[in-house]
PDB file of C-alpha atoms in Angstrom:
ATOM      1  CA  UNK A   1      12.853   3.743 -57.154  1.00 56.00           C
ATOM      2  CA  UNK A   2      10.584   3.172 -54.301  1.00 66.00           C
ATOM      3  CA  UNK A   3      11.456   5.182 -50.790  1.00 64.00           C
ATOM      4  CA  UNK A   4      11.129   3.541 -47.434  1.00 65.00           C
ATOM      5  CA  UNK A   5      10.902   5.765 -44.628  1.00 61.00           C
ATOM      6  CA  UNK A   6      12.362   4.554 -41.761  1.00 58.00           C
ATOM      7  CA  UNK A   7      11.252   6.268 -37.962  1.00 56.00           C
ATOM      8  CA  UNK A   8      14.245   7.614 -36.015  1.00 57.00           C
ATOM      9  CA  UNK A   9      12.525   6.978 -32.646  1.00 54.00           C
ATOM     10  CA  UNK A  10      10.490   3.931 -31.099  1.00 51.00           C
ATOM     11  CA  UNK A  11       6.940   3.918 -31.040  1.00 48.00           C
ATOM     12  CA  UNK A  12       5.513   3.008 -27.676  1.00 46.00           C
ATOM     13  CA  UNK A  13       2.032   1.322 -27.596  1.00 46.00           C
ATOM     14  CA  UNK A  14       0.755   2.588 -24.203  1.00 44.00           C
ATOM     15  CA  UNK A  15       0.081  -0.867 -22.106  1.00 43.00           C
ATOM     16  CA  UNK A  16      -1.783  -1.805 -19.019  1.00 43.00           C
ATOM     17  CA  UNK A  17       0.230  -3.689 -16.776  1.00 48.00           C
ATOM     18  CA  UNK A  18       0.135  -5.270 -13.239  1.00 59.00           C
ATOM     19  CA  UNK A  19       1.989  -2.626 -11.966  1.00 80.00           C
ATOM     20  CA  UNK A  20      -0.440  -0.167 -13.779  1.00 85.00           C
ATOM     21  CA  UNK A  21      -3.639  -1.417 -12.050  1.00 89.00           C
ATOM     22  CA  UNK A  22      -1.405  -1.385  -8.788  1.00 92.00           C
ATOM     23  CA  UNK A  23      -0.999   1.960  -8.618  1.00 92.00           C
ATOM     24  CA  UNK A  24      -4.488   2.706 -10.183  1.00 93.00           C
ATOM     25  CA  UNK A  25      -5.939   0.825  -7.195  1.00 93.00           C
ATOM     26  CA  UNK A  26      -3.282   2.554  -4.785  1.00 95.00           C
ATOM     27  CA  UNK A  27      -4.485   5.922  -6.008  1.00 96.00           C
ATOM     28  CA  UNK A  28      -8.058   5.080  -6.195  1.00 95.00           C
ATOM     29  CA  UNK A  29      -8.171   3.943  -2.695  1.00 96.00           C
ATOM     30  CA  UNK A  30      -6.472   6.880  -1.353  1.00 97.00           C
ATOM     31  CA  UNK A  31      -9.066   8.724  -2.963  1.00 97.00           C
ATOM     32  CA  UNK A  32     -11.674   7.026  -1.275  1.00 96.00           C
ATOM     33  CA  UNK A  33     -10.265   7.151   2.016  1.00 97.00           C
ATOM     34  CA  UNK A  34      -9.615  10.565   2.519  1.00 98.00           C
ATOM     35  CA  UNK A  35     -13.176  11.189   0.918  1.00 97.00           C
ATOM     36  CA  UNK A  36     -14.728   9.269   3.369  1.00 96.00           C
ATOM     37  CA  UNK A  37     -13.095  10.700   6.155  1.00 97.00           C
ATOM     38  CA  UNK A  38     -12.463  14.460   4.984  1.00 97.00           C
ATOM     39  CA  UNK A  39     -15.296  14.797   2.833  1.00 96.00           C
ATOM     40  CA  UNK A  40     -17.987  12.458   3.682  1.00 92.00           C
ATOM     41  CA  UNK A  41     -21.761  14.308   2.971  1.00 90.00           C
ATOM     42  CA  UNK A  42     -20.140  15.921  -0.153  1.00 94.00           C
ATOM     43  CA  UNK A  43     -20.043  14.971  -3.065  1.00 94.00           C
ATOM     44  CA  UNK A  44     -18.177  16.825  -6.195  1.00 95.00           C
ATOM     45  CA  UNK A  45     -17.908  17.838 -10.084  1.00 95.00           C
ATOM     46  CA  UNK A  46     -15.843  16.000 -12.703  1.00 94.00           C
ATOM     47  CA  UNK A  47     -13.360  18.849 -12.930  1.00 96.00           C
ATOM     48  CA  UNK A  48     -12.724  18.706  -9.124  1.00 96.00           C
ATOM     49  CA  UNK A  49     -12.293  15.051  -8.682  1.00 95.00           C
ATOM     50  CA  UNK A  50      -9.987  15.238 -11.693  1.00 95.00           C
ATOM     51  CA  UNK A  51      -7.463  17.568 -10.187  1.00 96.00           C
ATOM     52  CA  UNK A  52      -7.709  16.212  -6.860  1.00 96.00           C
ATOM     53  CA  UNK A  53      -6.893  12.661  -7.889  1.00 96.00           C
ATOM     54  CA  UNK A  54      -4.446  14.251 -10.263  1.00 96.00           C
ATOM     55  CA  UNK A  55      -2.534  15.745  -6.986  1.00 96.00           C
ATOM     56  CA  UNK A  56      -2.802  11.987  -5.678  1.00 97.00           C
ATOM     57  CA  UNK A  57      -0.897  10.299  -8.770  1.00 96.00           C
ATOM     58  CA  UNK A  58       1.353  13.347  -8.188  1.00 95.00           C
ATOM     59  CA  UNK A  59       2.273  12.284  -4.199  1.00 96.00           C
ATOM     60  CA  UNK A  60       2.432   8.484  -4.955  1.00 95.00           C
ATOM     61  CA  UNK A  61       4.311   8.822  -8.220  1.00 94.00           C
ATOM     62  CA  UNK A  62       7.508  11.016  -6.285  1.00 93.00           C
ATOM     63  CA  UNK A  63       7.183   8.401  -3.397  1.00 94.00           C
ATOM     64  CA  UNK A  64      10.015   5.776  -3.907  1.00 93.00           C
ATOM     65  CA  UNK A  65       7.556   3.003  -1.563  1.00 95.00           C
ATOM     66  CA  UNK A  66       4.169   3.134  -2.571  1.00 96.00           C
ATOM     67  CA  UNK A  67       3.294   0.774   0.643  1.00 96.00           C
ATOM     68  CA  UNK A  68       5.124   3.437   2.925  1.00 97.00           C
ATOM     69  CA  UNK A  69       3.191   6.633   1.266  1.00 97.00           C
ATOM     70  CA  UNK A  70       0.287   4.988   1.558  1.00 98.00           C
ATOM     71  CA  UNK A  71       0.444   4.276   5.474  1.00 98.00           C
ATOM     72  CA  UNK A  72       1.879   7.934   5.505  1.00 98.00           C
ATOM     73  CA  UNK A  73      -0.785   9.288   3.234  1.00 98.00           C
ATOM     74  CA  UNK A  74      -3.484   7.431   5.450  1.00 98.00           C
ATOM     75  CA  UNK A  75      -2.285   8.660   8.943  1.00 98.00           C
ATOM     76  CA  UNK A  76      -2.040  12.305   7.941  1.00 98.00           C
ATOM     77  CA  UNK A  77      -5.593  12.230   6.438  1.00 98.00           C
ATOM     78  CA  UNK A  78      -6.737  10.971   9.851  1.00 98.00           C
ATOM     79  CA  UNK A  79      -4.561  13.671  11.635  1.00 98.00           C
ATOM     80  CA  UNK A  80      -6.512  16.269   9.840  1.00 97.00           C
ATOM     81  CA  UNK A  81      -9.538  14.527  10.687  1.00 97.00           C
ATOM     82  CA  UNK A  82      -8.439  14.862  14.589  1.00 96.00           C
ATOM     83  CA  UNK A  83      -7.832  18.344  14.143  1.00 96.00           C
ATOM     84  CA  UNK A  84     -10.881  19.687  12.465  1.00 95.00           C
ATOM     85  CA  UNK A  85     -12.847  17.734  14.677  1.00 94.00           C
ATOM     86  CA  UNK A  86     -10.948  19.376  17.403  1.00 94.00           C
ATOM     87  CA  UNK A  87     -12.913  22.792  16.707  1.00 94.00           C
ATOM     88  CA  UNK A  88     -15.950  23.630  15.042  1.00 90.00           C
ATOM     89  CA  UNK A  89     -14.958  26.597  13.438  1.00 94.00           C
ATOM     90  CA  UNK A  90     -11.784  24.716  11.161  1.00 94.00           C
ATOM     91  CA  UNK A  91     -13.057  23.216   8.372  1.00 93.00           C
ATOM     92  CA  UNK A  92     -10.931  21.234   5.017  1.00 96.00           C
ATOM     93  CA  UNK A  93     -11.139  23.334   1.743  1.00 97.00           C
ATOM     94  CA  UNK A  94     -12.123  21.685  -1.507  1.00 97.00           C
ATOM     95  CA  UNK A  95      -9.914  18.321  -2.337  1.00 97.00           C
ATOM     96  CA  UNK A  96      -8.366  20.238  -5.150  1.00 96.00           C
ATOM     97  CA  UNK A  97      -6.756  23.112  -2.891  1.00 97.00           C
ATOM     98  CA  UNK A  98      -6.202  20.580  -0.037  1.00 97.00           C
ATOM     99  CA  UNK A  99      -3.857  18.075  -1.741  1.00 97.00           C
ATOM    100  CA  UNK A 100      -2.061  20.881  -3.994  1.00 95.00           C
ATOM    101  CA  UNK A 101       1.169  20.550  -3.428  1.00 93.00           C
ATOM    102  CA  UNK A 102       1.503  24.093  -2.948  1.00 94.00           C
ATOM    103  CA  UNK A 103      -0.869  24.762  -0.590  1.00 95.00           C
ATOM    104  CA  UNK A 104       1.249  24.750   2.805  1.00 94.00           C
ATOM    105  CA  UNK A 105      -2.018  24.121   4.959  1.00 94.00           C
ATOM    106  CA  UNK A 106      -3.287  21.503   3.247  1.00 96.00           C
ATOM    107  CA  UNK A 107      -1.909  18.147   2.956  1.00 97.00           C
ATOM    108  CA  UNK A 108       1.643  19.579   2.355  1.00 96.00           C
ATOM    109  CA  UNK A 109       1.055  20.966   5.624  1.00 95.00           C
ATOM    110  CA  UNK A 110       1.011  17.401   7.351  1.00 97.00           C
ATOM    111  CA  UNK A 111       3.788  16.083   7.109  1.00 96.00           C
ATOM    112  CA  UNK A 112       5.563  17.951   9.721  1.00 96.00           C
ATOM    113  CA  UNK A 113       2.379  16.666  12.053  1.00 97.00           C
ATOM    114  CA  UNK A 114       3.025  12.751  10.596  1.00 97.00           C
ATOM    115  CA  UNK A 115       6.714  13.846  11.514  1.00 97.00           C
ATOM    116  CA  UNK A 116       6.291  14.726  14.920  1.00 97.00           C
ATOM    117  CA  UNK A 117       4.023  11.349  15.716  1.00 96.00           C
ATOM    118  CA  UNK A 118       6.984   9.844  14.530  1.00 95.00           C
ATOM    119  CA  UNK A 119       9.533  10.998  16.489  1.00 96.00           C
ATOM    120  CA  UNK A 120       6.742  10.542  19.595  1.00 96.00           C
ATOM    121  CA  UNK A 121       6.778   6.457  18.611  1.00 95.00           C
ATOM    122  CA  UNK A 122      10.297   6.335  18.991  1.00 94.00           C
ATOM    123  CA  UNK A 123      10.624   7.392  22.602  1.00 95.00           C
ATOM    124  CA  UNK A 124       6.872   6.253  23.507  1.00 95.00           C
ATOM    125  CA  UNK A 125       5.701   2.445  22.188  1.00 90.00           C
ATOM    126  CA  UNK A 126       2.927   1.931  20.540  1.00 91.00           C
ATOM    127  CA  UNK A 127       1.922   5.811  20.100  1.00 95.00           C
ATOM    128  CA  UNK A 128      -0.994   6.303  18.165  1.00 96.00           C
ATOM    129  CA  UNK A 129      -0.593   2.829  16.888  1.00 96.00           C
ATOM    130  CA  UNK A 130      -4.489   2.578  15.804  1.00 95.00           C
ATOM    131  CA  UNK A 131      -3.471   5.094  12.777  1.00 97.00           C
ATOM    132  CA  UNK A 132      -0.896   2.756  11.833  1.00 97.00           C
ATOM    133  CA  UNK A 133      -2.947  -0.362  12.123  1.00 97.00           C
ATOM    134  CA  UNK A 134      -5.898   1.129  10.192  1.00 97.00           C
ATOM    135  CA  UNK A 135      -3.393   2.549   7.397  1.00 98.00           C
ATOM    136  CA  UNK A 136      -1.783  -0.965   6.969  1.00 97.00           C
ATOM    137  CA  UNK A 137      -4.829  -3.050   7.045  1.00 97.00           C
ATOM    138  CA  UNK A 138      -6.840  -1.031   4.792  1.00 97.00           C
ATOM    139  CA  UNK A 139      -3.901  -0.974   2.313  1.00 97.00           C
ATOM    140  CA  UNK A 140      -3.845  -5.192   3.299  1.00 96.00           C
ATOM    141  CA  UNK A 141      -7.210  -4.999   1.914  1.00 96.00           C
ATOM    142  CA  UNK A 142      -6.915  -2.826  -1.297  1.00 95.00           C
ATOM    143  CA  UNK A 143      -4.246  -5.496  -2.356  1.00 94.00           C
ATOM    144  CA  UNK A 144      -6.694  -8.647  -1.767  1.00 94.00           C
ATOM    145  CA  UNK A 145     -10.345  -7.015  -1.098  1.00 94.00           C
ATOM    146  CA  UNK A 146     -11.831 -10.190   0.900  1.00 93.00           C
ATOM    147  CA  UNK A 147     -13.728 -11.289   3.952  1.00 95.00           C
ATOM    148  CA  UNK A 148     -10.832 -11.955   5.575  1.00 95.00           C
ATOM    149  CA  UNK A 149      -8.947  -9.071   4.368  1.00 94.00           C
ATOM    150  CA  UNK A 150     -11.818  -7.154   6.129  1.00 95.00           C
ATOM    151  CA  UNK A 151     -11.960  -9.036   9.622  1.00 96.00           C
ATOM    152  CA  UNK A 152      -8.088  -8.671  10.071  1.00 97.00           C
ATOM    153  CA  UNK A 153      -8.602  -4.930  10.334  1.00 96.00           C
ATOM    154  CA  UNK A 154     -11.983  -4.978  12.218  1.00 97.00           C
ATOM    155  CA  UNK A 155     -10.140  -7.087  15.338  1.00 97.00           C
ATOM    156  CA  UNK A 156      -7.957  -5.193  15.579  1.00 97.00           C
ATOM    157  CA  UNK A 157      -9.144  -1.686  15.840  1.00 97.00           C
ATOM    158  CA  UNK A 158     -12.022  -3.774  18.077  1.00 97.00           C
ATOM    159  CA  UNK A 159      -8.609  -5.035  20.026  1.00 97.00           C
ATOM    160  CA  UNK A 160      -7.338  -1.554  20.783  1.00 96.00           C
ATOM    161  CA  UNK A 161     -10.691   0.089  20.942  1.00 96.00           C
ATOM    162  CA  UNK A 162      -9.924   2.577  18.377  1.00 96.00           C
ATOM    163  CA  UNK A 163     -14.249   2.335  17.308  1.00 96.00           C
ATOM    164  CA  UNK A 164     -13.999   5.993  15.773  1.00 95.00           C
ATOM    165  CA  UNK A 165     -11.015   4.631  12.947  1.00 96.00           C
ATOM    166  CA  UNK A 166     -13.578   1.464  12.612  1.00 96.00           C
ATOM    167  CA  UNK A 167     -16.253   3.199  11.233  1.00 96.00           C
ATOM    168  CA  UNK A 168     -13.490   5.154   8.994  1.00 96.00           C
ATOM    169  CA  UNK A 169     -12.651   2.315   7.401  1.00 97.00           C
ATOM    170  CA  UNK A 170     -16.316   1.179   7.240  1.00 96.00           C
ATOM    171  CA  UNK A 171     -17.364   4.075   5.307  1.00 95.00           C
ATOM    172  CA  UNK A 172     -13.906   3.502   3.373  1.00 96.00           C
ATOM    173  CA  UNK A 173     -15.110   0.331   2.149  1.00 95.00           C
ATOM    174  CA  UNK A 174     -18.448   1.209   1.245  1.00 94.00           C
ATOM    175  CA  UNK A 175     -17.140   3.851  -0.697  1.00 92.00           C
ATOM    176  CA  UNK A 176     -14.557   2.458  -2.227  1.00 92.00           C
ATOM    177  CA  UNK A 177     -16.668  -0.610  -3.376  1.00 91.00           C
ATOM    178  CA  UNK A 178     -19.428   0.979  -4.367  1.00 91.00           C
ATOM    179  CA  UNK A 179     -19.770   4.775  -4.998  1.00 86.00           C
ATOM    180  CA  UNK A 180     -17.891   5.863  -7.694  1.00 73.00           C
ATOM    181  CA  UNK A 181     -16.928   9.040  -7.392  1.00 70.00           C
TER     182      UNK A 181
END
């Protein structure tokens, strides 16, 4: 008598699917933005990209809309930006501290600052409405990476003179495109 062994659970074959590269890309480009604009002379190990893009997937996979953590992820990346620039003696700590979860003046740290803009656009139009436009336009463009794409967002910061968050999302480009780190 022959014995056939029959599995009690399904066997998944891990898959890639549309949704997969989506938030690949999504995750990729966040990387690259906040790179460009946090870190942009520096460049860093395997071990530290690794748990810094780890801490990424972490943020985008508890956000129920990827679109709207990604325009929130953007703007508070910019807000630090705004306030290191603000005095020379602040300064960002590694990528992998930064965006730990845990580390209440890091990137945790900015959401009461992306809160409080908020609350400003509500009783003051069009407050700080360059972050937004850069946030949504560069996300425009990580979905369909064109010419196009690319002009969109250039008018427009050109339109509300916001030239510092156009060379951001120069640099964003470039990096995102072409150096792979």
């Amino acid at each position: 008598m022959k014995a056939i062994i029959i599995p009690f659970y399904p066997v998944y074959e891990p898959r890639q699917t549309d949704n997969d590269n989506y938030f690949r890309n999504l995750c990729n480009g966040a990387w690259s933005f906040a790179h460009t604009v946090l870190w942009k002379d520096q460049q860093f190990s395997n071990e530290e990209l690794f748990k810094a893009k780890q801490s990424i997937r972490d943020y985008f996979e508890l956000a129920p809309d990827y679109k709207k953590a990604f325009i929130a992820f953007c703007e508070r990346v910019i807000l630090t930006s705004r306030y290191i620039t603000a005095d020379p003696n602040r300064y960002v700590p590694a990528p992998s501290v930064w965006f730990n979860r845990n580390y209440e003046h890091g990137f945790a740290g900015t959401r009461s600052w992306l809160k409080r803009v908020n609350e400003k656009r509500q009783q003051v139009s069009g407050y700080l409405k360059h972050l937004t436009t850069l946030a949504q336009h560069y996300y425009q463009y990580l979905q369909r990476p064109c010419e196009k794409s690319f002009n969109e967002c250039r008018e427009k910061l050109i339109e509300q003179n916001a030239f510092s968050l156009l060379q951001h999302f120069y640099n964003t480009i470039i990096h995102y495109n072409y150096i792979k780190q």
